[in-house]
C-alpha positions as a Markdown table, in Angstrom:
| # | Residue | x | y | z |
|---|---|---|---|---|
| 1 | Met | 31.4 | 24.2 | 52.4 |
| 2 | Pro | 30.3 | 27.3 | 51.1 |
| 3 | Leu | 30.1 | 28.1 | 47.6 |
| 4 | Gln | 33.8 | 29.1 | 46.5 |
| 5 | Thr | 33.3 | 31.9 | 43.8 |
| 6 | Glu | 35.3 | 35.6 | 44.0 |
| 7 | Phe | 31.4 | 37.4 | 43.3 |
| 8 | Ser | 29.6 | 38.2 | 46.2 |
| 9 | Glu | 26.2 | 38.0 | 44.2 |
| 10 | Pro | 25.5 | 36.3 | 41.5 |
| 11 | Asn | 24.8 | 39.8 | 38.9 |
| 12 | Asp | 28.1 | 40.4 | 39.7 |
| 13 | Asn | 29.9 | 38.1 | 37.5 |
| 14 | Pro | 30.2 | 39.0 | 33.9 |
| 15 | Gly | 29.8 | 35.5 | 32.6 |
| 16 | Phe | 26.2 | 34.9 | 34.4 |
| 17 | Leu | 24.7 | 38.1 | 33.4 |
| 18 | Leu | 26.3 | 37.8 | 29.4 |
| 19 | Trp | 24.2 | 34.3 | 29.9 |
| 20 | Arg | 21.1 | 35.8 | 31.0 |
| 21 | Val | 20.8 | 38.8 | 28.6 |
| 22 | Thr | 21.7 | 36.3 | 25.6 |
| 23 | Asn | 19.1 | 34.3 | 26.9 |
| 24 | Ala | 16.4 | 37.2 | 27.2 |
| 25 | Trp | 17.3 | 38.3 | 23.7 |
| 26 | Gln | 17.0 | 35.0 | 22.1 |
| 27 | Arg | 13.5 | 34.8 | 23.5 |
| 28 | Gln | 12.5 | 37.9 | 21.8 |
| 29 | Ile | 14.7 | 36.8 | 18.2 |
| 30 | Arg | 12.8 | 33.5 | 18.5 |
| 31 | Ala | 9.5 | 34.5 | 19.1 |
| 32 | Ala | 9.7 | 37.4 | 15.9 |
| 33 | Leu | 10.8 | 34.3 | 14.0 |
| 34 | Glu | 8.3 | 31.8 | 14.6 |
| 35 | Pro | 6.1 | 33.4 | 12.4 |
| 36 | Leu | 8.4 | 33.3 | 9.3 |
| 37 | Asp | 8.8 | 29.2 | 10.5 |
| 38 | Leu | 12.8 | 30.2 | 10.9 |
| 39 | Thr | 14.6 | 29.3 | 14.0 |
| 40 | His | 17.4 | 31.4 | 15.2 |
| 41 | Val | 20.3 | 29.3 | 13.3 |
| 42 | Gln | 18.4 | 28.9 | 10.2 |
| 43 | Phe | 18.0 | 32.7 | 10.0 |
| 44 | Val | 21.7 | 33.3 | 11.1 |
| 45 | Leu | 23.1 | 30.8 | 8.4 |
| 46 | Leu | 20.8 | 31.9 | 5.9 |
| 47 | Ala | 21.2 | 35.4 | 6.1 |
| 48 | Ser | 25.0 | 34.9 | 6.5 |
| 49 | Leu | 24.6 | 32.9 | 3.3 |
| 50 | Ala | 22.6 | 36.2 | 1.5 |
| 51 | Trp | 25.6 | 38.5 | 3.0 |
| 52 | Leu | 28.2 | 36.3 | 1.4 |
| 53 | Ser | 26.5 | 36.0 | -1.9 |
| 54 | Lys | 27.3 | 39.2 | -2.3 |
| 55 | Gln | 30.6 | 39.1 | -3.1 |
| 56 | Asp | 30.4 | 35.5 | -4.8 |
| 57 | Lys | 28.1 | 32.9 | -6.2 |
| 58 | Gly | 28.1 | 29.3 | -4.7 |
| 59 | Ile | 29.0 | 29.7 | -1.4 |
| 60 | Ala | 31.2 | 27.1 | 0.3 |
| 61 | Gln | 29.6 | 25.2 | 2.9 |
| 62 | Val | 32.5 | 25.3 | 5.4 |
| 63 | Leu | 32.8 | 29.1 | 4.4 |
| 64 | Leu | 29.5 | 30.1 | 5.7 |
| 65 | Ala | 30.0 | 27.5 | 8.6 |
| 66 | Gln | 33.2 | 29.7 | 9.5 |
| 67 | His | 31.5 | 33.0 | 8.9 |
| 68 | Ala | 28.7 | 32.0 | 11.4 |
| 69 | Asn | 30.9 | 30.4 | 14.2 |
| 70 | Thr | 28.9 | 27.4 | 14.0 |
| 71 | Asp | 29.8 | 23.4 | 14.0 |
| 72 | Val | 30.4 | 22.2 | 10.1 |
| 73 | Met | 28.2 | 19.3 | 11.0 |
| 74 | Met | 25.1 | 21.4 | 12.1 |
| 75 | Thr | 25.1 | 24.0 | 10.1 |
| 76 | Ser | 25.3 | 20.8 | 7.3 |
| 77 | Gln | 22.3 | 19.5 | 8.7 |
| 78 | Val | 20.7 | 23.0 | 8.6 |
| 79 | Val | 21.8 | 23.8 | 5.5 |
| 80 | Arg | 20.0 | 20.7 | 4.7 |
| 81 | Thr | 16.7 | 22.0 | 5.9 |
| 82 | Leu | 16.8 | 25.1 | 4.3 |
| 83 | Glu | 17.1 | 23.3 | 1.0 |
| 84 | Ser | 13.9 | 21.3 | 1.8 |
| 85 | Lys | 11.9 | 24.9 | 2.4 |
| 86 | Gly | 13.5 | 25.9 | -0.7 |
| 87 | Tyr | 15.3 | 28.4 | 0.4 |
| 88 | Leu | 18.9 | 27.4 | -0.8 |
| 89 | Met | 20.1 | 25.1 | -3.4 |
| 90 | Arg | 23.3 | 22.7 | -2.6 |
| 91 | Gln | 25.6 | 21.6 | -5.6 |
| 92 | Thr | 28.7 | 19.9 | -5.8 |
| 93 | Asp | 31.7 | 22.0 | -6.2 |
| 94 | Pro | 33.4 | 20.9 | -9.8 |
| 95 | Met | 36.9 | 21.8 | -8.1 |
| 96 | Asp | 36.4 | 19.2 | -4.7 |
| 97 | Ala | 33.8 | 16.5 | -4.7 |
| 98 | Arg | 33.4 | 16.9 | -1.3 |
| 99 | Ala | 32.1 | 20.3 | -1.0 |
| 100 | Lys | 29.1 | 21.6 | -1.5 |
| 101 | Leu | 28.5 | 25.1 | -2.6 |
| 102 | Leu | 25.5 | 27.1 | -1.8 |
| 103 | Thr | 23.3 | 29.4 | -3.5 |
| 104 | Ile | 20.6 | 31.2 | -1.8 |
| 105 | Thr | 17.5 | 31.5 | -4.2 |
| 106 | Pro | 15.4 | 34.3 | -4.6 |
| 107 | Thr | 12.4 | 32.7 | -2.2 |
| 108 | Gly | 15.2 | 32.7 | 0.2 |
| 109 | Leu | 16.8 | 36.2 | -0.3 |
| 110 | Ala | 12.7 | 37.2 | 0.2 |
| 111 | Leu | 12.5 | 35.5 | 3.4 |
| 112 | Val | 15.7 | 36.4 | 4.6 |
| 113 | Asn | 14.9 | 40.2 | 3.8 |
| 114 | Ile | 11.6 | 40.0 | 5.8 |
| 115 | Ala | 13.3 | 38.1 | 8.6 |
| 116 | Ile | 16.0 | 40.9 | 9.3 |
| 117 | Lys | 13.3 | 43.8 | 9.2 |
| 118 | Ala | 11.8 | 41.5 | 12.4 |
| 119 | Val | 15.1 | 40.7 | 14.2 |
| 120 | Glu | 16.6 | 44.5 | 13.6 |
| 121 | Ala | 13.5 | 45.4 | 15.1 |
| 122 | Val | 13.5 | 43.4 | 18.0 |
| 123 | Asp | 17.7 | 44.3 | 18.0 |
| 124 | Lys | 16.4 | 48.0 | 17.9 |
| 125 | Ser | 14.1 | 47.6 | 20.9 |
| 126 | Phe | 15.9 | 45.4 | 22.9 |
| 127 | Phe | 19.0 | 47.6 | 23.0 |
| 128 | Ser | 17.4 | 50.9 | 23.3 |
| 129 | Lys | 18.2 | 50.5 | 27.0 |
| 130 | Leu | 21.9 | 51.8 | 26.1 |
| 131 | Glu | 23.4 | 54.8 | 26.2 |
| 132 | Arg | 25.9 | 53.6 | 23.6 |
| 133 | Pro | 24.8 | 51.1 | 21.6 |
| 134 | Arg | 27.2 | 50.9 | 19.0 |
| 135 | Glu | 30.3 | 51.2 | 21.7 |
| 136 | Phe | 28.5 | 48.0 | 23.2 |
| 137 | Ala | 29.2 | 46.4 | 19.8 |
| 138 | Leu | 32.7 | 47.4 | 19.6 |
| 139 | Thr | 33.0 | 46.1 | 23.1 |
| 140 | Leu | 31.3 | 42.8 | 21.8 |
| 141 | Gln | 33.8 | 42.7 | 18.9 |
| 142 | Thr | 37.0 | 43.1 | 21.5 |
| 143 | Leu | 35.7 | 39.9 | 23.3 |
| 144 | Leu | 35.4 | 38.2 | 19.7 |
| 145 | Glu | 39.2 | 39.4 | 18.9 |
| 146 | Glu | 41.1 | 36.0 | 19.1 |
C-alpha cells in the first residue's frame, strides 16, 4: 500500500517544512544560549517575565505561562529552576494563597539582556535569507490567531 498523502514530495508539505525550519532555528538558539547556561524555555520564560514586568511588578505565574503559551506545570518547574539560579523570586499572592507571583531579580534581568542580544543575533542571521522578514512575522502572527 503506497503512502496516502496529497503531497508529491515531503518539502511540498508546509507542516513538514515548518517542522524542519523550527528545528534548524532552535539548534542555533540552543547553541547561542548554552554559554549562558540557559535553555531555550528558560530564556523564553525569563524574557517574558522581564517584558511583563515593564507593566506590573509581581507577575502571576499563570499569566507568564499564558503569555509564553507554555504548559502551566512545565512553567512551574522551569520557574523553580530559574529561582534556584537566582534569576527570579517567587512569592505567594496575598490575594490567593494558591497563586505565585514572580519578580525578576537584577541578576536575572542582566542575564536576559545578554541573552536577548545573543538570540536576536541568531534571528537576524537566520532570517536574513528572507526578502521580507517583517511580512513573514506578520504571516506567523496570522497563524497564531484563533
